[in-house]
Coordinates of C-alpha atoms and ligand atoms in Angstrom, one line a residue:
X1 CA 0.0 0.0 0.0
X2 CA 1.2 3.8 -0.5
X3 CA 2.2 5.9 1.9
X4 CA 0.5 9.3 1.7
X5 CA 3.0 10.8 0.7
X6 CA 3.2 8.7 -2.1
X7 CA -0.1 10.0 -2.6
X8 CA 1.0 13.6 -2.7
X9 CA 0.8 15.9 -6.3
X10 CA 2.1 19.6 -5.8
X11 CA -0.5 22.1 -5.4
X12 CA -3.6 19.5 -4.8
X13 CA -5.5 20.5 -2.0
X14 CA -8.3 18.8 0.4
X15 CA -9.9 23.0 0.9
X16 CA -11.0 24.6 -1.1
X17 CA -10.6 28.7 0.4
X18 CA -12.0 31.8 -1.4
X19 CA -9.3 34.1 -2.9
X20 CA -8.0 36.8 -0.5
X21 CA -9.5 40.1 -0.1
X22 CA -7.3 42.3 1.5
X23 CA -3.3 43.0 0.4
X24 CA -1.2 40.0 0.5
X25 CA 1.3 41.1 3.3
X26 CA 5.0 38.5 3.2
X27 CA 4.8 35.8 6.6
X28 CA 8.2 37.4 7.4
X29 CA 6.2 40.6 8.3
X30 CA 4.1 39.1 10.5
X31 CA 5.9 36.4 12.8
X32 CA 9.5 36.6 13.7
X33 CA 11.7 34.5 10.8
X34 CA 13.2 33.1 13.8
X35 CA 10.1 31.3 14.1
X36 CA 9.0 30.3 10.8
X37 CA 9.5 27.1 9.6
X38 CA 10.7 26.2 6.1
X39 CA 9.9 23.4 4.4
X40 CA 7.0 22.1 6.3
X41 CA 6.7 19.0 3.8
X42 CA 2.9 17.6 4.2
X43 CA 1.1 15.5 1.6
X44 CA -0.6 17.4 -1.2
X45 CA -4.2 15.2 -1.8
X46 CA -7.5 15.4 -2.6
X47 CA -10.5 15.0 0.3
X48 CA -11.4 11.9 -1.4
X49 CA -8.2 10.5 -1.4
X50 CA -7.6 11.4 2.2
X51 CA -10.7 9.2 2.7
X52 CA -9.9 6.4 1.1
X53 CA -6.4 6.1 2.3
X54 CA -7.5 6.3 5.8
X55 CA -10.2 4.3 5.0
X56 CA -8.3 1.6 3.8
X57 CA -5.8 1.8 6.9
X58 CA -9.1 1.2 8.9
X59 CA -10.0 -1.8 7.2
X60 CA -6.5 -3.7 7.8
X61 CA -6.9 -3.4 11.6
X62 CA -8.0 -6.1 13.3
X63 CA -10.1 -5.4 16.9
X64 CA -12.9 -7.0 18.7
X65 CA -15.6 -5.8 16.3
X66 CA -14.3 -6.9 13.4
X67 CA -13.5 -10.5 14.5
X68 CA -13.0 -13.0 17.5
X69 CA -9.6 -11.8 19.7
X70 CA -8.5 -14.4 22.6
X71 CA -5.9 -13.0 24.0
X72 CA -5.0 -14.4 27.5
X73 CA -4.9 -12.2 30.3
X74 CA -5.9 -9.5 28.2
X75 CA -9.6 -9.3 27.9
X76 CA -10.6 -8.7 24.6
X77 CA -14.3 -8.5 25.3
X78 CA -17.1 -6.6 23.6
X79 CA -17.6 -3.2 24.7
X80 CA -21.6 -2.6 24.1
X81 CA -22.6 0.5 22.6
X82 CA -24.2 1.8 25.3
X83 CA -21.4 2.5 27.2
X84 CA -19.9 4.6 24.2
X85 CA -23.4 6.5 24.0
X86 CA -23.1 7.0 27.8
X87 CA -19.2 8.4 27.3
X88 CA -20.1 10.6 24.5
X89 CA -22.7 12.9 26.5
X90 CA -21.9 16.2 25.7
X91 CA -22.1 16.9 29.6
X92 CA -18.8 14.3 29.9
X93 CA -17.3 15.0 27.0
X94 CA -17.2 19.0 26.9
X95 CA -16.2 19.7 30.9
X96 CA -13.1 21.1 31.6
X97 CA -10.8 19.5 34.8
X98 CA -10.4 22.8 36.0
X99 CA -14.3 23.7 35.8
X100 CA -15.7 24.6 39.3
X101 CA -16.9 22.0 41.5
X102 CA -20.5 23.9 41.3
X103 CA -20.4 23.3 37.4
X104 CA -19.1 19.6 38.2
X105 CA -20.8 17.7 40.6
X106 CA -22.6 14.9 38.4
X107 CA -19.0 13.9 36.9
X108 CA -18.1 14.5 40.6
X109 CA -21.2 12.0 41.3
X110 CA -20.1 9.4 38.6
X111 CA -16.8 8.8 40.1
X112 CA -18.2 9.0 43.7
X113 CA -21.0 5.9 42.7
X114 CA -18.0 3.8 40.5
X115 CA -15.7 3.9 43.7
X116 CA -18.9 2.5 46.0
X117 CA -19.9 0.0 43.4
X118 CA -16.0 -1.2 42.9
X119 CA -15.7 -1.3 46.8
X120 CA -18.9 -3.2 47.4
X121 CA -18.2 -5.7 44.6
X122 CA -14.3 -6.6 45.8
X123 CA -15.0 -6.0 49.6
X124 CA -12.7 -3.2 49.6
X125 CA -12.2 -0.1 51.9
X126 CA -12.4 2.1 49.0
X127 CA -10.7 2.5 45.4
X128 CA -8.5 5.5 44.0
X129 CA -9.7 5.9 40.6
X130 CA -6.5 8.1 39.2
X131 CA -4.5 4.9 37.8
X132 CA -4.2 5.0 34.1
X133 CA -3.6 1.5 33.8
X134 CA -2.9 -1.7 35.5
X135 CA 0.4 -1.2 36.0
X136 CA 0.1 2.2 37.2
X137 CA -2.6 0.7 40.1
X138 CA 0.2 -1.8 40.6
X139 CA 2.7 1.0 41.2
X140 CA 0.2 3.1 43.7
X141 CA -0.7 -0.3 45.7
X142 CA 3.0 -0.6 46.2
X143 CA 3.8 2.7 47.2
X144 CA 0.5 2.8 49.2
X145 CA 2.0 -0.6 50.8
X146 CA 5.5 1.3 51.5
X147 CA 3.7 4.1 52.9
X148 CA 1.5 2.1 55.6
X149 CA 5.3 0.1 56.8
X150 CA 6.8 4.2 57.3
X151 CA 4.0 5.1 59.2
X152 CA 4.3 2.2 61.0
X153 CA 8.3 2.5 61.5
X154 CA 8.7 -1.0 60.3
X155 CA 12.0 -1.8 58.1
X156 CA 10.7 -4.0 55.5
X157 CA 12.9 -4.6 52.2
X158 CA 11.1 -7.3 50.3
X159 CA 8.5 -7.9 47.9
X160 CA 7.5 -11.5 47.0
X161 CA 6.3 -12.6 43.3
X162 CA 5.2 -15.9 41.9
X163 CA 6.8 -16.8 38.9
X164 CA 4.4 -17.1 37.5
X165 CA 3.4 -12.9 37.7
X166 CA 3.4 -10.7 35.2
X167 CA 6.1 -8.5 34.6
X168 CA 5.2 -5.9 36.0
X169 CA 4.7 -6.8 39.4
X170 CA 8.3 -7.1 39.7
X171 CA 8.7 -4.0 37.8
X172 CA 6.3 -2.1 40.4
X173 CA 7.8 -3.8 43.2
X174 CA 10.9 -2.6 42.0
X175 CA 10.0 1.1 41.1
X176 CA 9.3 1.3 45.1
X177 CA 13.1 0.2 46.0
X178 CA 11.5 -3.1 47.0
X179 CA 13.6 -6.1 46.4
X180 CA 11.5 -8.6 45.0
X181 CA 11.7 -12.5 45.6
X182 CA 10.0 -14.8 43.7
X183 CA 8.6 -17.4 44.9
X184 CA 7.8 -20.9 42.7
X185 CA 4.4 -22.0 41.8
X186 CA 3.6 -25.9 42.4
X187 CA 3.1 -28.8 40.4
X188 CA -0.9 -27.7 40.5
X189 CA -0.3 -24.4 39.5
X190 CA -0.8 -23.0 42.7
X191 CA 1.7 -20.9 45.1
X192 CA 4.3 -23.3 46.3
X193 CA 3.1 -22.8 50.3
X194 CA 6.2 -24.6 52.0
X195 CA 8.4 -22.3 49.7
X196 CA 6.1 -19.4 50.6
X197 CA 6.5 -20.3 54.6
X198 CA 10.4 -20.0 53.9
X199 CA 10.5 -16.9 52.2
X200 CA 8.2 -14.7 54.4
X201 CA 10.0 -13.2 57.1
X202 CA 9.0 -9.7 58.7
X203 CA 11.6 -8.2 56.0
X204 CA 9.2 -8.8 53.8
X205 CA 6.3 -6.0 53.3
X206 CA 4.0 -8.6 50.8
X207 CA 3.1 -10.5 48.4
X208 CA 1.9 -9.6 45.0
X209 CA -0.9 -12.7 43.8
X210 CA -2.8 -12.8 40.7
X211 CA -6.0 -14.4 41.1
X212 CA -7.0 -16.2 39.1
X213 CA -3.4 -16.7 38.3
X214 CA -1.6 -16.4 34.8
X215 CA -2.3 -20.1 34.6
X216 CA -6.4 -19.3 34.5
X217 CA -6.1 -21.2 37.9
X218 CA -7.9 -20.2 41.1
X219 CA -5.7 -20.2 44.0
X220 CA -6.7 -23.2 46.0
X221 CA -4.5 -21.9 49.1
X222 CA -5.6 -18.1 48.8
X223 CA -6.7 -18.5 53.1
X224 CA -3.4 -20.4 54.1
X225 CA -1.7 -17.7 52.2
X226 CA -3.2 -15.2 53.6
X227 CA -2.4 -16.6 56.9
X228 CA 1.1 -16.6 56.7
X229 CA 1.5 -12.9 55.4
X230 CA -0.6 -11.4 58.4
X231 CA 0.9 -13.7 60.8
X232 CA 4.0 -12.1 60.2
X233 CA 2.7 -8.5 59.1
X234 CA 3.1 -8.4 55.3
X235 CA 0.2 -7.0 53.5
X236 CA -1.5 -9.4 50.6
X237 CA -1.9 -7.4 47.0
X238 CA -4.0 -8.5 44.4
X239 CA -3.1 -8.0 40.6
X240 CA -6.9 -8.1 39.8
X241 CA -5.9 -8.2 36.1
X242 CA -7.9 -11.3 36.0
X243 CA -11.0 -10.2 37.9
X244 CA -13.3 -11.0 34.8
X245 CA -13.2 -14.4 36.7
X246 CA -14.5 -13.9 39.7
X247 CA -17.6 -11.3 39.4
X248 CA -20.3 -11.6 42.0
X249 CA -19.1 -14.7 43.0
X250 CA -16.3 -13.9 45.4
X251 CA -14.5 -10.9 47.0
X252 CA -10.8 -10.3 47.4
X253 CA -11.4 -8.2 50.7
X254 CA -13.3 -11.8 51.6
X255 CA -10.5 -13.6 50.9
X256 CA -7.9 -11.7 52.7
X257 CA -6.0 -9.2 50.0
X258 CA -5.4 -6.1 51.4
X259 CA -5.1 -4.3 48.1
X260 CA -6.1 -4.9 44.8
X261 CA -5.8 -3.1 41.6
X262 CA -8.4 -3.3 38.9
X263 CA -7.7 -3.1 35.1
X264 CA -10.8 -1.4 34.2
X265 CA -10.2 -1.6 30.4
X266 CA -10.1 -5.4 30.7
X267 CA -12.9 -6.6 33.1
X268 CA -15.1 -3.0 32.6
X269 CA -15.6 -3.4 28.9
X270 CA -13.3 -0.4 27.7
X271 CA -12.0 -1.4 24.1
X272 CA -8.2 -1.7 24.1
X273 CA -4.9 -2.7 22.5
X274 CA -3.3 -0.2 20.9
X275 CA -2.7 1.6 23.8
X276 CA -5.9 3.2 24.6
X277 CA -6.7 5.2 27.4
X278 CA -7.1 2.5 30.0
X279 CA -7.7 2.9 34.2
X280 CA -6.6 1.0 36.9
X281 CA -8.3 1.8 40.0
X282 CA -6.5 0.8 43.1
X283 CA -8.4 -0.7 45.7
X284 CA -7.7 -0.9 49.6
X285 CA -8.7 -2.5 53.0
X286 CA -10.2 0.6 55.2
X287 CA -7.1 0.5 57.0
X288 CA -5.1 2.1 54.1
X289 CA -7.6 4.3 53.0
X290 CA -5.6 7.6 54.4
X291 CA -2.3 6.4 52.0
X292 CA -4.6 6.4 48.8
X293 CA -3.6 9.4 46.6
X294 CA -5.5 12.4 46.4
X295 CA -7.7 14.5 45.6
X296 CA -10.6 12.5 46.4
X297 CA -14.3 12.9 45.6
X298 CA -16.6 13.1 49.3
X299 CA -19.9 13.4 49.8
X300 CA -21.5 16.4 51.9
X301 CA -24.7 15.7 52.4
X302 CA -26.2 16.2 48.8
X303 CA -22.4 18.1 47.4
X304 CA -19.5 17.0 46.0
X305 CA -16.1 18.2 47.1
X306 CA -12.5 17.2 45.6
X307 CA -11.0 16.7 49.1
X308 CA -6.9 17.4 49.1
X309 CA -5.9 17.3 52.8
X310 CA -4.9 14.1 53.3
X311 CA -1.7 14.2 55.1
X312 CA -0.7 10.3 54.7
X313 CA -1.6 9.9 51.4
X314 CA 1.3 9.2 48.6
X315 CA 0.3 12.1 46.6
X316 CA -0.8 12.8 43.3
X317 CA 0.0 9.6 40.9
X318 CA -1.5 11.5 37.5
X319 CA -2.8 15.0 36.4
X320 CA -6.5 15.6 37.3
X321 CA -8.7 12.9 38.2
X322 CA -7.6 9.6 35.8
X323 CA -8.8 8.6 32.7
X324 CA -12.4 9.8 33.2
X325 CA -14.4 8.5 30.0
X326 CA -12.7 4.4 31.1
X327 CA -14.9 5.5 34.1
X328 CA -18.2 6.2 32.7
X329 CA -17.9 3.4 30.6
X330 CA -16.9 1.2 33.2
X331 CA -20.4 2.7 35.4
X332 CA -22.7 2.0 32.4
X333 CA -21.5 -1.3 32.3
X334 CA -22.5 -2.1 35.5
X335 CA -25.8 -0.6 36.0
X336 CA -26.9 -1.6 32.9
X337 CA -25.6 -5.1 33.9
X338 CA -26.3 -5.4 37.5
X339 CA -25.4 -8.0 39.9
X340 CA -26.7 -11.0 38.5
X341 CA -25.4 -9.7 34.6
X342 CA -21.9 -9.2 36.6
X343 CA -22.0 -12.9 38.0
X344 CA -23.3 -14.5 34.8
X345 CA -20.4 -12.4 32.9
X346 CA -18.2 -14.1 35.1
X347 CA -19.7 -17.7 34.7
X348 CA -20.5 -17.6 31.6
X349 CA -16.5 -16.5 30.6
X350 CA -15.5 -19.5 32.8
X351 CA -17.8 -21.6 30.7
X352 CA -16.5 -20.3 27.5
X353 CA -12.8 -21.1 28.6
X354 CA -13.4 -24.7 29.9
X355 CA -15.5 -25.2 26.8
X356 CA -12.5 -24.7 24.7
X357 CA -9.9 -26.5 26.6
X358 CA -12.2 -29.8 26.9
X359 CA -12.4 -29.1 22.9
X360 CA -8.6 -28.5 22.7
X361 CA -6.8 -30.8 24.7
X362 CA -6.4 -33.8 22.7
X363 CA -4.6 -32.0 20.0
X364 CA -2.5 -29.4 22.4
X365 CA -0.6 -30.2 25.8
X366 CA -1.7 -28.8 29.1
X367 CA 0.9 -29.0 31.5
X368 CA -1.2 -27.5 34.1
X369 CA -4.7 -29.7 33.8
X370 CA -7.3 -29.0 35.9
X371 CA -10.7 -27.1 35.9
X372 CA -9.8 -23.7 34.5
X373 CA -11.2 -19.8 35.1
X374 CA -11.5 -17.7 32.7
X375 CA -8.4 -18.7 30.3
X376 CA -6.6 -21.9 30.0
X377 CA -2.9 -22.1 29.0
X378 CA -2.0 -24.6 26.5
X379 CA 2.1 -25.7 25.6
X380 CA 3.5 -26.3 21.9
X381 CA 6.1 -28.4 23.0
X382 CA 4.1 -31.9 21.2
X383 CA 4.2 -29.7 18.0
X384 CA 7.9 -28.9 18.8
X385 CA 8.7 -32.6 19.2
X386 CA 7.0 -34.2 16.4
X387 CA 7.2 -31.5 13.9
X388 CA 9.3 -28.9 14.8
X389 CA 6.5 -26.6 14.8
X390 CA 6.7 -23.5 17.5
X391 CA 3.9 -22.0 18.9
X392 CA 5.3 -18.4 17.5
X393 CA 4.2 -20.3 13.9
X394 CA 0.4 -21.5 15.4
X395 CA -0.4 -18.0 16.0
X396 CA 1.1 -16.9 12.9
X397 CA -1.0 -19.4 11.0
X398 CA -4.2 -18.6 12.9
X399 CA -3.8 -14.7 11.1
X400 CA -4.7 -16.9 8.0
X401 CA -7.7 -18.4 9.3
X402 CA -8.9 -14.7 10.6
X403 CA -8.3 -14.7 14.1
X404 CA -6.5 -12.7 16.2
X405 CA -3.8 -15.3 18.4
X406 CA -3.9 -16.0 21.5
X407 CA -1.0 -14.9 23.8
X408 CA 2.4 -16.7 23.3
X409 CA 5.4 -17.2 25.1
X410 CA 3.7 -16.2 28.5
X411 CA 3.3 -16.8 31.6
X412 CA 6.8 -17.8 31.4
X413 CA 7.2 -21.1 33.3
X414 CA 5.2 -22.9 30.6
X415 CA 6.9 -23.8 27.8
X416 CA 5.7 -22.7 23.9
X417 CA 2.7 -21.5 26.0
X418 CA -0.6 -20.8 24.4
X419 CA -2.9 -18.9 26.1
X420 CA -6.1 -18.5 25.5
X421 CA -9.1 -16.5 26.9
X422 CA -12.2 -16.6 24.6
X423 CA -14.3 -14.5 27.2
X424 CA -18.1 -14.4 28.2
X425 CA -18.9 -12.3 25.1
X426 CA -18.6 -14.8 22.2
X427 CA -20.8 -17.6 20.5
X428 CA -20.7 -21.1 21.0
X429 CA -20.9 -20.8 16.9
X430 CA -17.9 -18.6 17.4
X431 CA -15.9 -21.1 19.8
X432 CA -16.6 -24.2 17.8
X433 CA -15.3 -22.2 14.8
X434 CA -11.8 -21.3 16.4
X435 CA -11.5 -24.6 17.8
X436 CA -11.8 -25.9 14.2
X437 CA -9.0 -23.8 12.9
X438 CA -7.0 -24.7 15.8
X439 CA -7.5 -28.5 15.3
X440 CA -6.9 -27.7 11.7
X441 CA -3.0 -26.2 12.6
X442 CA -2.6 -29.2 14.5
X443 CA -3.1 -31.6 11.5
X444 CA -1.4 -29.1 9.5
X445 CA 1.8 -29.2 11.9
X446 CA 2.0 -32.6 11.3
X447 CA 1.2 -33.0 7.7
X448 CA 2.4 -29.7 6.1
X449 CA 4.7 -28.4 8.7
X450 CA 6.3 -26.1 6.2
X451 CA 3.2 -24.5 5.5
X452 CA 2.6 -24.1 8.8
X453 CA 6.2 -22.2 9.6
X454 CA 5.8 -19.8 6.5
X455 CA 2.6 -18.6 7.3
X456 CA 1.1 -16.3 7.5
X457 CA 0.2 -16.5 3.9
X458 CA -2.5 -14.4 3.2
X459 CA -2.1 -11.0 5.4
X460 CA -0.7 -8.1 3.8
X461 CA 2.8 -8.1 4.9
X462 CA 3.9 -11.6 6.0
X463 CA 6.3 -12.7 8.2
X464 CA 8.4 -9.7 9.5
X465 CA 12.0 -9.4 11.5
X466 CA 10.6 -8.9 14.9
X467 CA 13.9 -8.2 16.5
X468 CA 15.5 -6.0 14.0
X469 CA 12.1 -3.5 14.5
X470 CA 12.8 -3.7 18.5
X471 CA 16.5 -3.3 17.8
X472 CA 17.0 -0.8 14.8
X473 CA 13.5 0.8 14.9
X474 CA 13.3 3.5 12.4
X475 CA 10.0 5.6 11.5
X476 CA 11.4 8.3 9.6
X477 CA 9.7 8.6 5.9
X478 CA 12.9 8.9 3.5
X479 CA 12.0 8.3 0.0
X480 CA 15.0 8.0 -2.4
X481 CA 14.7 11.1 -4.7
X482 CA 13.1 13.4 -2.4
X483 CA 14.9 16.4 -0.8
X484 CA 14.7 18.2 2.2
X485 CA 15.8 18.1 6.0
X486 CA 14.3 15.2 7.8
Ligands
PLP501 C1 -2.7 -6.6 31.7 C2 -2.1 -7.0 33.0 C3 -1.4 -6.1 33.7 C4 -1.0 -4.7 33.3 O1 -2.1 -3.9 33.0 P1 -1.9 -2.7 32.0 O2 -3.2 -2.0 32.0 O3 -1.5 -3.2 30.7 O4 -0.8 -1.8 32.6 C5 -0.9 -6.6 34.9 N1 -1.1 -7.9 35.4 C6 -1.8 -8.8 34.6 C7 -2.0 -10.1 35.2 C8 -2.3 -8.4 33.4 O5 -3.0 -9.3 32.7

């Protein structure tokens, strides 16, 4: 396809603007040559070619409404239209952060109501809604965690971490000048408790637990390992990534986390990928509340107030209030849900994902084998071993069959992992058909397993140097022939 500047004819225009009434007076007159710019080298097209090349762009991506999107640990639901319609109010969408709080109080409202329903849904204290993403809560909950061991003159240097975590727990734990330990998961995907026992000392300020895990497994343990952080003073965070799992049907405060972060954008219906806005309330037992960041929303009698005197709190984590559309979306989705759509959203995902691995397993390994949440992580390594067939060229070939893949290569202790989280959102029609083309690789890899390592075959660019674009990435537009400084 052509860049638009390949597109571009000197002199063609997209405007059309009437010729100028008054004396033509030179730019230099008028601003400061210093400031001019020369050679200010945009594309020269037509509207209708501005249209179609954009147009055309457009059609080549690939999201949630244009096809099925399984990627573990990420998500990928449907985001009705309602919530968009409910985010595009002119009332939302045209108030200014710094209008008064007299012009503001119904956004002031909106974020008041998401922080009680958030709180009464995870059995939390309350929730700071100023997170942009998950990783961001992460980052907060840690420095909220640090906070509550200063104020409590305790010397605590350590931050535990499953293996089996995301990356950016450590990366969070590590932001906060925590060192972080990790501690191994067991043969039934669960945390390794004896190793757990000999790793928490009262050095260590906590542990950071995904639950469901990475694995799509619920923590069988989650009260013994509770037990042994409080017995020797640690605080229990939840990376509540995963919370798609686990709606109406239990709480984290219920289960002893002391914190837990919540990736809006995943579990709330917010479309992502492409690195949308995204928010990742942080939420805490009461006895945190003072650390969370301000300002806060509170109630006064029938008012809202932006409350800034908060003397324990860690501060200000982002400019104004967060990400304030994720939130109004994420609102919608809930009252228009309500409890029992929240818990069926949750059971219905879990069906979804046990569905497919029942469906999947005789053709794919699953080192981890056991009733599932709301993903299930396959391995490769038979397609490895018989055919030499890697799991980076199953997702390739699944481009070809018009899905997006599932996440590869991660969480990291399983080998040529696969994993795969179809959500509550999709068909049976739509799960029987991406089991097909998965079953479908499977015979490939072992019949064609050169087809299967070329792929993908039918996308518009095919296979491309993944490393040389980390390595040597270069965006600049340099066409041979053309002048000027760039
Ligand atoms: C997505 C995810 C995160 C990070 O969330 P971002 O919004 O991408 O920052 C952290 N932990 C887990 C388990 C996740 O799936």
């Amino acid at each position: 396809m052509e860049l638009i500047f390949e597109k571009s004819r000197p002199g063609r225009s997209g405007a059309g603007i009437p010729e100028s009434d008054v004396p033509a007076v030179p730019v230099e007159q008028c601003i400061d040559p210093k400031l001019l710019r020369e050679d200010v080298d945009l594309p020269e097209v037509a509207e209708i070619d501005l249209v179609r090349h954009y147009t055309a762009l457009s059609r080549r991506n690939f999201g949630v409404d244009a096809g099925f999107y399984p990627l573990g640990s990420c998500t990928m639901k449907y985001n009705p239209k309602v919530n968009e319609d409910a985010a595009r109010l002119p009332g939302f969408t045209a108030l200014h952060p710094y209008a008064p709080e007299s012009f503001s109080q119904g956004s002031m409202r909106l974020m008041y109501e998401l922080r009680r329903h958030l709180s009464e849904i995870f059995g939390m204290g309350d929730f700071a809604l100023q997170p942009a993403a998950g990783a961001h809560g992460e980052l907060t909950g840690v420095m909220v965690i640090k906070r509550h061991f200063e104020k409590k003159r305790e010397r605590r240097t350590k931050i535990l971490i499953p293996d089996a975590a995301h990356g950016t727990n450590p990366a969070s734990g590590a932001l906060c000048g925590f060192e972080t330990v990790t501690v191994r998961t067991s043969a039934d995907g669960g945390v390794d408790i004896g190793h757990l026992c000999e790793l928490m000392t009262e050095e260590t300020a906590g542990l950071m637990l995904t639950n469901p895990n990475t694995l799509g497994l619920f923590e069988r343990n989650i009260e013994k390992v509770a037990s042994v952080l409080h017995g020797k003073g640690g605080l229990l965070y939840c990376d509540g990534a995963n919370a798609n799992a686990f709606l109406g049907i239990t709480r984290p405060g219920s289960l002893g986390f002391d914190l837990i972060q919540l990736n809006l954008h995943k579990t709330f219906s917010t479309p992502h990928g492409c690195g949308g806005p995204g928010s990742g309330p942080l939420g805490v037992a009461r006895e945190l509340v003072p650390y969370l960041p301000v300002p806060r929303v509170v109630k006064e009698r029938t008012r809202y107030r932006w409350e800034y005197d908060a003397p324990d709190s860690v501060g200000r984590v982002r400019s104004f209030y967060g990400n304030f559309n994720v939130m109004v979306k994420a609102l919608a989705y809930i009252r228009s849900l309500g409890p029992e759509g929240l818990r069926w959203t949750s059971e219905a995902a879990v069906l979804n994902a046990n569905y497919v691995k029942a469906k999947l397993a005789p053709w794919y390994d699953l080192p981890y084998n056991r009733t599932c949440m709301h993903e299930c992580v396959f391995s490769g390594t038979r397609q490895v071993r018989e055919s030499g067939v890697h799991t980076s060229d199953i997702a390739k070939r699944l481009l070809d069959y018009g899905y997006h893949p599932p996440t590869i290569y991660f969480p990291l202790i399983v080998p040529e992992a696969i994993m795969i989280e179809p959500n509550e959102t999709e068909s049976r029609e739509t799960l029987d058909a991406f089991c097909e083309a998965m079953i479908s690789i499977a015979r490939e890899a072992k019949e064609e397993p050169e087809r299967v390592k070329s792929a993908p075959l039918t996308t518009p660019v095919r296979r491309m140097d993944e490393v040389k674009a980390a390595r040597e990435p270069d965006v600049r537009w340099n066409p041979a022939g053309r002048g000027g400084r760039r």
